[in-house]
CSV table of C-alpha atoms in Angstrom, one decimal:
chain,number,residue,atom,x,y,z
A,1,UNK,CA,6.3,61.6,11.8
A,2,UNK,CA,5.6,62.3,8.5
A,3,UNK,CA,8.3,59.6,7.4
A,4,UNK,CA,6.7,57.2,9.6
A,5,UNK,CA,3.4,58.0,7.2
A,6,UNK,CA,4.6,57.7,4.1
A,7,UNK,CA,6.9,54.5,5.1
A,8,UNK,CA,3.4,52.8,6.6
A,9,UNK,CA,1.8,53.6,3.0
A,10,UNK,CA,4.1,52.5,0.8
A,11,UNK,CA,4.2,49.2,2.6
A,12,UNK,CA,0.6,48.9,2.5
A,13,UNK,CA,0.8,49.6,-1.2
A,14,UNK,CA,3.2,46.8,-1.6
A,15,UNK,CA,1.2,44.4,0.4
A,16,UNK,CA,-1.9,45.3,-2.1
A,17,UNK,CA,-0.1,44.5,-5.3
A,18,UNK,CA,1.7,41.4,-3.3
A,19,UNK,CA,-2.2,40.2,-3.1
A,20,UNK,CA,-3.5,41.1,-6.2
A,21,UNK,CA,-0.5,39.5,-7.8
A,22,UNK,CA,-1.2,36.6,-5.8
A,23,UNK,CA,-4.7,36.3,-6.3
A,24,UNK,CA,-3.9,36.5,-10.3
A,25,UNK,CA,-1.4,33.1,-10.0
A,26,UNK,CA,-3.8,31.6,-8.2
A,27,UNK,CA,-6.7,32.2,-10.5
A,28,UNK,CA,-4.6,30.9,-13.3
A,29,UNK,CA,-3.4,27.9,-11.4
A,30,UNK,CA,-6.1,26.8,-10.2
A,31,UNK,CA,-9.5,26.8,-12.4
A,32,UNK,CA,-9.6,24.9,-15.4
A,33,UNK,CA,-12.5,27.3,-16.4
A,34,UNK,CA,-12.3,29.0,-19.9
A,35,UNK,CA,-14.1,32.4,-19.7
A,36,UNK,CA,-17.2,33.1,-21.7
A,37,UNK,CA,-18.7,36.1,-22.3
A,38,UNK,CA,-21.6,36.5,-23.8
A,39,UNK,CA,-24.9,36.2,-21.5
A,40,UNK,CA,-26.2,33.0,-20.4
A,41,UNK,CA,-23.1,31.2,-22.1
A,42,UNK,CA,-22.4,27.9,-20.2
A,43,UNK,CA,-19.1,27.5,-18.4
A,44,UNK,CA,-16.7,25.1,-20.4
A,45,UNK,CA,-13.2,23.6,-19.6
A,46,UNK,CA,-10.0,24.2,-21.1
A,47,UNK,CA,-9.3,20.7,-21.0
A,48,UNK,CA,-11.5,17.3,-21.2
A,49,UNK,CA,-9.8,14.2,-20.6
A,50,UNK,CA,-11.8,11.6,-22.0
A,51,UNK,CA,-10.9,7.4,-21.4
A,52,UNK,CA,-11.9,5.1,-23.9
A,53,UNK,CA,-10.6,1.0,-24.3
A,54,UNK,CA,-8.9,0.1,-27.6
A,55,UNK,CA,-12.0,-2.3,-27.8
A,56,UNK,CA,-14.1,-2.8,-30.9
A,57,UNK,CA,-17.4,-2.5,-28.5
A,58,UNK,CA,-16.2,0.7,-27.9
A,59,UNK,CA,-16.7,1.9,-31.6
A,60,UNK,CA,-18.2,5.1,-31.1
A,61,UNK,CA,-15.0,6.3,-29.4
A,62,UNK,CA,-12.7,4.9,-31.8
A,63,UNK,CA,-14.0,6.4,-34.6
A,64,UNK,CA,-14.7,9.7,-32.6
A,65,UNK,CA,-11.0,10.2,-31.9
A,66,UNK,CA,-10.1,8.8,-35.4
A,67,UNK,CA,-12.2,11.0,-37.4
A,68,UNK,CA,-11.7,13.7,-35.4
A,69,UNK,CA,-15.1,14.3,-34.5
A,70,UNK,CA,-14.9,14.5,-31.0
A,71,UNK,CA,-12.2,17.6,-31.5
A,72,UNK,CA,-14.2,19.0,-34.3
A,73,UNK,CA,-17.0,19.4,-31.7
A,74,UNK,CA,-14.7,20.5,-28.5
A,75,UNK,CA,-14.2,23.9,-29.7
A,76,UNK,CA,-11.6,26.0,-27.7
A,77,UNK,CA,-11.0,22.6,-25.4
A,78,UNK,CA,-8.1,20.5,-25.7
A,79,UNK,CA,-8.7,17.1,-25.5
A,80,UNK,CA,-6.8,14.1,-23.8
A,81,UNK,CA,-7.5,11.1,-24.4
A,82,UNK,CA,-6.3,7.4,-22.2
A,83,UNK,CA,-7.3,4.3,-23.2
A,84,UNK,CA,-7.6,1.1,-20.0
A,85,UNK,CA,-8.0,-2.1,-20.5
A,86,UNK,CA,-10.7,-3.1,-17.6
A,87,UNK,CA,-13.5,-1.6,-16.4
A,88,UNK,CA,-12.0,-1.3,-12.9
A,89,UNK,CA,-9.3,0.6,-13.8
A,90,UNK,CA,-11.0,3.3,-15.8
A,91,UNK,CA,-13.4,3.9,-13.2
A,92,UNK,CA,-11.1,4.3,-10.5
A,93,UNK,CA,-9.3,6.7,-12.9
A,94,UNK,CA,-12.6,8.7,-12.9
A,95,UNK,CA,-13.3,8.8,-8.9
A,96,UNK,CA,-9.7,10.3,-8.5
A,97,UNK,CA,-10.1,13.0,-11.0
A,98,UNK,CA,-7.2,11.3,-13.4
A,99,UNK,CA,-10.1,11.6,-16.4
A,100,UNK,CA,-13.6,13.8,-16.7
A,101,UNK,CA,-15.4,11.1,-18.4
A,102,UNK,CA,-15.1,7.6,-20.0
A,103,UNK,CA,-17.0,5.0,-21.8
A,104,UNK,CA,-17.7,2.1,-19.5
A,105,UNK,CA,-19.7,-1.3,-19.3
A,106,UNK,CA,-22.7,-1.4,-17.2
A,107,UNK,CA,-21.6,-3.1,-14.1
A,108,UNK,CA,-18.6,-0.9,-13.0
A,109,UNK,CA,-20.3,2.4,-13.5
A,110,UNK,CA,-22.9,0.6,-10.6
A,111,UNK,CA,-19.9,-0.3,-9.0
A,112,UNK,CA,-19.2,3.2,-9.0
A,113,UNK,CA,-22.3,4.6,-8.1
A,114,UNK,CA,-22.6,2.5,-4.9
A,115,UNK,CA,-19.5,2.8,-4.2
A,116,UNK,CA,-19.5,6.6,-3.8
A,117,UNK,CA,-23.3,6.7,-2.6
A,118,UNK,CA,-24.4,7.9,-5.9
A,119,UNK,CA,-22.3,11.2,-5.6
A,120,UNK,CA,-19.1,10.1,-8.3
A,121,UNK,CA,-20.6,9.8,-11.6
A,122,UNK,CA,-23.5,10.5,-14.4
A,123,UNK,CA,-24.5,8.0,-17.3
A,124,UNK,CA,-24.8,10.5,-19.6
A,125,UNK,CA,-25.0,9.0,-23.0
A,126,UNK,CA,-25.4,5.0,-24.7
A,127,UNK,CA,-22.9,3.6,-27.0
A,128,UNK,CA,-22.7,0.6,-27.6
A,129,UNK,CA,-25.5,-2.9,-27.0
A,130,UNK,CA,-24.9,-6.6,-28.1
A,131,UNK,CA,-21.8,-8.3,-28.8
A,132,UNK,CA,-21.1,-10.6,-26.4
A,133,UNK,CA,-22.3,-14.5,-25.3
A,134,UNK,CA,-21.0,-17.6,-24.2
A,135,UNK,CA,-18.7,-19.8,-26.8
A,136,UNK,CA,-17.8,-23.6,-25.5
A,137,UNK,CA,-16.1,-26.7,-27.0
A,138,UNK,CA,-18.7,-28.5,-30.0
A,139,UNK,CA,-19.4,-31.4,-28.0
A,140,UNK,CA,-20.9,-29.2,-25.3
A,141,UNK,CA,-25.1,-29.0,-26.1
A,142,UNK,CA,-26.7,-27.3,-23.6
A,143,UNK,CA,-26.2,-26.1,-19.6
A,144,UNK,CA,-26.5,-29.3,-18.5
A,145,UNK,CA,-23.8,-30.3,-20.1
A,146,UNK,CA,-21.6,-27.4,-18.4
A,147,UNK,CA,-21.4,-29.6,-15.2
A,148,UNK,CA,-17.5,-30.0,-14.1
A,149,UNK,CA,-16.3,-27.3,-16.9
A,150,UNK,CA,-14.2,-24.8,-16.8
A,151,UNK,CA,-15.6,-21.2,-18.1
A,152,UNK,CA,-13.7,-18.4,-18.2
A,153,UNK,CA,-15.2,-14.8,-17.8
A,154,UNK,CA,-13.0,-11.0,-18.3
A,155,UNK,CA,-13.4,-10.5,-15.0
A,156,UNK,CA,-14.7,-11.1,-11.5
A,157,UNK,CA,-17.8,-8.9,-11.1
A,158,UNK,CA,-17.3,-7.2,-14.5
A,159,UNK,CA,-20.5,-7.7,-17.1
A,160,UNK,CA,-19.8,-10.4,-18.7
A,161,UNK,CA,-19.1,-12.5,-15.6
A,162,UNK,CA,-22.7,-11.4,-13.7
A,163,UNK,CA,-23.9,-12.4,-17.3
A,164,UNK,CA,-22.6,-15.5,-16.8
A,165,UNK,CA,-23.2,-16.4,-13.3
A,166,UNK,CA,-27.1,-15.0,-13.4
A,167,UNK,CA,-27.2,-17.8,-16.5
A,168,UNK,CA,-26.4,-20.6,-14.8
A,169,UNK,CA,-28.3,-19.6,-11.3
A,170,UNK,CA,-31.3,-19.1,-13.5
A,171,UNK,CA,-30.4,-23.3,-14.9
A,172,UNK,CA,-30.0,-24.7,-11.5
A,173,UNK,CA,-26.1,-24.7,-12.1
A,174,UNK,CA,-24.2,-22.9,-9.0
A,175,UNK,CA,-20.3,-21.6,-9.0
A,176,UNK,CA,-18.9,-19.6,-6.6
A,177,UNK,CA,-16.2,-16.5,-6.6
A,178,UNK,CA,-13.4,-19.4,-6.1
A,179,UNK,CA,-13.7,-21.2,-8.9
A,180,UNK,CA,-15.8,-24.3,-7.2
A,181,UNK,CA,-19.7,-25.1,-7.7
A,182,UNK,CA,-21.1,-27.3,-10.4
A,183,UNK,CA,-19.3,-25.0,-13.2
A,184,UNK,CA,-15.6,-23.7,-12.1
A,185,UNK,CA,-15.5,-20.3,-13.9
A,186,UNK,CA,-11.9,-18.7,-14.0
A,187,UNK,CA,-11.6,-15.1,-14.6
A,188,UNK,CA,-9.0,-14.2,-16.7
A,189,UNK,CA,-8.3,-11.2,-19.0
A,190,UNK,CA,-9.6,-11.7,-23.1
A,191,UNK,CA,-6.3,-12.4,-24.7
A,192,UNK,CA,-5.0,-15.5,-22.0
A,193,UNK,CA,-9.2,-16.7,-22.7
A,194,UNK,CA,-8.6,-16.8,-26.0
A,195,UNK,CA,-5.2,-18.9,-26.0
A,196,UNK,CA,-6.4,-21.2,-23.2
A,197,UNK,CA,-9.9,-22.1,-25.0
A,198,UNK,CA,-7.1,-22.8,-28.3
A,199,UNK,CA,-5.0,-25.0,-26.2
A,200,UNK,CA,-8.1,-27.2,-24.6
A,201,UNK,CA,-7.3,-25.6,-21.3
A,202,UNK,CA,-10.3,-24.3,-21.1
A,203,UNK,CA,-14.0,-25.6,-22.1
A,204,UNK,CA,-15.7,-21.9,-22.7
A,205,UNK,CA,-16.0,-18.5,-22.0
A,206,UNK,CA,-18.5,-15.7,-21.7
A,207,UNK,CA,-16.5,-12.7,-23.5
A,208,UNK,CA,-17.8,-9.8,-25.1
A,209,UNK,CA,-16.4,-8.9,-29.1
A,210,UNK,CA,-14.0,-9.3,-30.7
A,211,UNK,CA,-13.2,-12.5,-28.7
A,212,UNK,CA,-16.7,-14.3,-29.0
A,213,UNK,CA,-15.8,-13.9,-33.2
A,214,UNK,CA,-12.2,-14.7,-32.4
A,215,UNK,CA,-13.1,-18.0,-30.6
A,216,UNK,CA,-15.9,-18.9,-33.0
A,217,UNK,CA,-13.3,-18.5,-36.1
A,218,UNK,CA,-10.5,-19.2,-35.1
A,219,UNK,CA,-10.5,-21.7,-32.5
A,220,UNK,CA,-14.2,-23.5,-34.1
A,221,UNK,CA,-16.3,-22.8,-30.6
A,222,UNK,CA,-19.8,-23.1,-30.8
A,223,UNK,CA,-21.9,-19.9,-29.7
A,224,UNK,CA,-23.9,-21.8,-27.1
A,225,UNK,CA,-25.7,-18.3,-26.0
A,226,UNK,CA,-25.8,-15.1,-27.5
A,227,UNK,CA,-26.7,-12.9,-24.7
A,228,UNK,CA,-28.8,-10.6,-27.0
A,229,UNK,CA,-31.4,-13.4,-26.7
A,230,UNK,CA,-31.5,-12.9,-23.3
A,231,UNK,CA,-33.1,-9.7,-23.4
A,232,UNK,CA,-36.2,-8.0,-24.6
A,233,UNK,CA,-36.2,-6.5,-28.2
A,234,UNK,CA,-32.2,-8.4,-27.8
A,235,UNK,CA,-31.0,-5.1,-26.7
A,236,UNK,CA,-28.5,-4.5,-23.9
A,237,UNK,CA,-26.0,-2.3,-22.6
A,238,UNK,CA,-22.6,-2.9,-23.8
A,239,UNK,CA,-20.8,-0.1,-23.4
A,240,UNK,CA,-22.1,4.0,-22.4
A,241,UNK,CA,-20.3,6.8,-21.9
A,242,UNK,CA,-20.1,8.6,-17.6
A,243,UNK,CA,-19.2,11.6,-16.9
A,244,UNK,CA,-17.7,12.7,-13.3
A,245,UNK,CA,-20.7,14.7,-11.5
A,246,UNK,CA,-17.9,17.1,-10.4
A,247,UNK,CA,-17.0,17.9,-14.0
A,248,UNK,CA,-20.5,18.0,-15.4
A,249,UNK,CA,-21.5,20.5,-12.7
A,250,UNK,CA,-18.5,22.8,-13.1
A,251,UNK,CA,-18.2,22.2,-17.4
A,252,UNK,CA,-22.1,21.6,-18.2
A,253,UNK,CA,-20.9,23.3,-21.6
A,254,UNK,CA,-18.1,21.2,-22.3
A,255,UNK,CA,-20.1,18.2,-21.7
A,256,UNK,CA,-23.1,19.6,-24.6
A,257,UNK,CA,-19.8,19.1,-26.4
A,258,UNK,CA,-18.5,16.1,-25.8
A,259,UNK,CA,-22.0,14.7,-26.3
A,260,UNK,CA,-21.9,16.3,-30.0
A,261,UNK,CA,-19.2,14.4,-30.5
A,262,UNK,CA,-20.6,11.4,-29.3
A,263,UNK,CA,-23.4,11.7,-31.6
A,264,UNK,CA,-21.6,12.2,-34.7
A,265,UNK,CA,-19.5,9.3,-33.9
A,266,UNK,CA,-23.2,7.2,-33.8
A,267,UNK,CA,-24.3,8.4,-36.6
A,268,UNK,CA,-21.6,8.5,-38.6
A,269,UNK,CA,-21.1,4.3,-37.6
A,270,UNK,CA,-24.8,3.6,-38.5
A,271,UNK,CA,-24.5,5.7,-42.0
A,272,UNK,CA,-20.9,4.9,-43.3
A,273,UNK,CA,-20.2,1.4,-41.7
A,274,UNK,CA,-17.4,-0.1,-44.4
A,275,UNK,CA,-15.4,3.0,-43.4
A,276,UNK,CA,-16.1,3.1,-39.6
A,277,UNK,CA,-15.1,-0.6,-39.5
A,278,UNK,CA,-11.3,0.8,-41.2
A,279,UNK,CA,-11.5,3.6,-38.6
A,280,UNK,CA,-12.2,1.7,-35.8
A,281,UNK,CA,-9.8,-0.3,-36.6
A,282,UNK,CA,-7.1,2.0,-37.5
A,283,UNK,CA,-7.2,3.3,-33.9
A,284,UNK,CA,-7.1,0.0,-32.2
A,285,UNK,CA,-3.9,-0.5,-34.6
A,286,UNK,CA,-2.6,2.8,-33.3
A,287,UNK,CA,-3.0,1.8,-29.8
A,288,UNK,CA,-2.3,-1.5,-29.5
A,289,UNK,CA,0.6,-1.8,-32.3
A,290,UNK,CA,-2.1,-5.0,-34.0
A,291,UNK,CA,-5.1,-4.4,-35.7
A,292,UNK,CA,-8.2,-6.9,-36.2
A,293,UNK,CA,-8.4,-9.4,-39.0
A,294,UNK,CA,-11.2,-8.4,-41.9
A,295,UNK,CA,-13.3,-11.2,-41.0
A,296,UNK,CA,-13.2,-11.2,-37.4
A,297,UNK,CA,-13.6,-7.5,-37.3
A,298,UNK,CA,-16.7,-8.2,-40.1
A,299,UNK,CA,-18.3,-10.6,-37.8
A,300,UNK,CA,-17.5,-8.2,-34.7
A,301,UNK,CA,-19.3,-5.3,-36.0
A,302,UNK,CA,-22.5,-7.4,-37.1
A,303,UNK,CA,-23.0,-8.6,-33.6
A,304,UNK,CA,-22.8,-5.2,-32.0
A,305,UNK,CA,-25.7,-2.2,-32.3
A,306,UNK,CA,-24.1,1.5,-31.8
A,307,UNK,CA,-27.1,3.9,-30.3
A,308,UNK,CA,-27.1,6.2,-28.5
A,309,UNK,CA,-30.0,4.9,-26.3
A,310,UNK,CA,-28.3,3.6,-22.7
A,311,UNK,CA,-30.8,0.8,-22.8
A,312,UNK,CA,-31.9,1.9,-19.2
A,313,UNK,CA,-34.1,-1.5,-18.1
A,314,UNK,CA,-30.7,-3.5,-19.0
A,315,UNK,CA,-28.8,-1.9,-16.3
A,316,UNK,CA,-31.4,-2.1,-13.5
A,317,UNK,CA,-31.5,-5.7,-14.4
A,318,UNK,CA,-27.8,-6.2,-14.6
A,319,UNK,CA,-27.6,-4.5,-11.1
A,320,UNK,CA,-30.3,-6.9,-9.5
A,321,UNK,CA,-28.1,-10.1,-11.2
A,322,UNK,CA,-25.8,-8.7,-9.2
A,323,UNK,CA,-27.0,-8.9,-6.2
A,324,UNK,CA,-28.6,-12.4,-6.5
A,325,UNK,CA,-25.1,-13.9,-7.2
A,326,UNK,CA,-23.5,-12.2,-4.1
A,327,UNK,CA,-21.4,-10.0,-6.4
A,328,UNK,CA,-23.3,-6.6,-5.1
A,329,UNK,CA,-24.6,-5.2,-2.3
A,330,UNK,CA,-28.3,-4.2,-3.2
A,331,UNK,CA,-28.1,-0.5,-4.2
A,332,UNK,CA,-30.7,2.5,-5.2
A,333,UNK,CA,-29.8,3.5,-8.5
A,334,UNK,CA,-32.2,6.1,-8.9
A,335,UNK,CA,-30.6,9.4,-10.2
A,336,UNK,CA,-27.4,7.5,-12.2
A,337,UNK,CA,-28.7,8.8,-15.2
A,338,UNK,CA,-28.5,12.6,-16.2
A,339,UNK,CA,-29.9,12.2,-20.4
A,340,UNK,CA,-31.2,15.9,-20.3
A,341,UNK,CA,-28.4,17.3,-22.3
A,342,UNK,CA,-28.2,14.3,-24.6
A,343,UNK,CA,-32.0,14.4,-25.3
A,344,UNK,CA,-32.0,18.1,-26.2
A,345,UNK,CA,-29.4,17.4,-28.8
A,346,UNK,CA,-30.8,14.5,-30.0
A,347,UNK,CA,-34.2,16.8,-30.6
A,348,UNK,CA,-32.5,19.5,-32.3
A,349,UNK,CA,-30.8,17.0,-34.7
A,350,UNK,CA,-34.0,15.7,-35.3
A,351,UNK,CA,-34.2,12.0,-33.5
A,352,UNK,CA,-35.8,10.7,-30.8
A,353,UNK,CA,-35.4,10.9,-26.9
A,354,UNK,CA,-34.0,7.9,-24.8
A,355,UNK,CA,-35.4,6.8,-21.5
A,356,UNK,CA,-33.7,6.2,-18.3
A,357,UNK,CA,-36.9,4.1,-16.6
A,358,UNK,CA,-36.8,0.7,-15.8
A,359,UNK,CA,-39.0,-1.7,-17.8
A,360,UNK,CA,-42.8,-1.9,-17.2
């Protein structure tokens, strides 16, 4: 009997330690948590992994990563970067968890607010506003004129290409998602733009920088609209940084990080510009194996305004051109911004708030 005893407790001592062991591995696997300890201290990750386009409208993360200031301000967090080259594709890496947060254009972080029902993602920061307009052939003068050409946009439903479309709606000129209407438009990524509008195959294309300088330069187009006159004060949203909701609520300290980054990148643009230019364009170098030519990255950089206001009213507006070209279903974007954290930094360093309303 008393075998039996001692037998049952050593086997229930076994299973204990089996558990606890278990419990340990799993703690270690699973949570990307790094412990704080002192009081009040806001969870942060052990890693961030951060996307970013090799893209001189994305600036502010170029220079971030190339300076280092995005790591200088992610103590104790290790971060990974990964650059895309669409919109699309960097937001689809955010809704399954491949990154934490990217900078975007404007009309896929709707996209991906609508598309999860406003549960996915944060705007949690501007970058970038500007930079981007329509370049055509010199003997075309005005819309008008546009009538049986072909335009080329980045991409079906991305910025540029609602920027286009609402345009010509708002000139009487119609096009469809086919390439038919009054103006065919044919999207096609940057780079095959470029070439085509060099070899005549093309009469135009709405592109954001460095390709609006590249075709003006290079190939002799004639800016026939710069967006920024579109808009009040010129100012749009170019580029902004997102954050997954998921990450922000688990890592609300590794964000406040991220966001220091973010701002140091800003203000290091608007205060050492000659040298943010070389980093900028350094990176792109890095990641693309080419690096811009002086003058086109010159003329790149003095079409494009790096703030860290997300230019709120231009989004709201961008969504509703959306939806009157049939590109987007009509969507409540109330709650897509989450400028708490930024603003608190921003006051603490001494500038002013930014504004997620709509404009009066």
């Amino acid at each position: 009997m008393r075998s039996r005893t001692l037998r049952a407790l050593a086997l229930a001592t076994a299973a204990v330690a089996a558990t606890t062991a278990l419990a340990a591995c799993g703690s270690d696997d699973d949570s990307n948590k790094k412990t704080d300890t002192a009081a009040g201290a806001e969870a942060e990750a052990k890693t961030l992994k951060l996307g970013y386009f090799p893209n001189i409208t994305h600036a502010p993360a170029l220079v971030g990563v190339n300076k280092g200031l995005f790591k200088d301000a992610l103590t104790g967090t290790d971060l990974q970067t990964q650059t895309f080259n669409a919109g699309p594709a960097a937001l689809e890496a955010l809704l399954s968890g491949a990154i934490d947060a990217t900078y975007i254009g404007p009309n896929p972080a709707i996209n991906g607010w609508a598309k999860s029902n406003g549960q996915a993602l944060k705007v949690i920061a501007g970058s970038t506003s500007g930079g981007a307009g329509l370049v055509v052939k010199d003997t075309i003068n005005s819309p008008a004129d546009l009538k049986g050409k072909k335009i080329a946009t980045p991409q079906l439903g991305n910025t540029q290409d609602v920027a286009l479309r609402a345009w010509l709606k708002q000139n009487g000129l119609n096009a469809d998602t086919n390439g038919g209407g009054d103006v065919s438009i044919l999207p096609q990524d940057n780079a095959t733009a470029v070439q085509a509008f060099a070899q005549g195959a093309i009469d135009g294309a709405w592109v954001p920088e460095p390709n609006l300088s590249k075709l003006v330069l290079e190939s002799k187009g004639k800016l026939l609209v710069d967006e920024a006159t579109l808009w009040p004060n010129q100012q749009f949203v170019t580029t902004h940084l997102i954050v997954s909701q998921k990450f922000l609520k688990e890592y609300p300290g590794t964000v406040n990080k991220l966001l220091k980054g973010h701002i140091a990148a800003v203000k290091y643009i608007n205060d050492n510009n000659a040298d943010a230019q070389k980093a900028a364009n350094a990176q792109i170098e890095s990641l693309t194996g080419k690096a811009l030519k002086d003058d086109i990255l010159a003329a790149a950089f003095k079409n494009l305004k790096f703030t860290n206001d997300p230019i709120a009213s231009s989004l709201y507006t961008s969504a509703q051109h959306a939806e009157e070209v049939g590109l987007l279903k009509k969507v409540d974007l109330k709650g897509i911004y989450d400028l708490g954290p930024l603003n608190e930094l921003l006051k603490a360093d001494g500038q002013p708030a930014v504004s997620d309303a709509a404009a009066s």
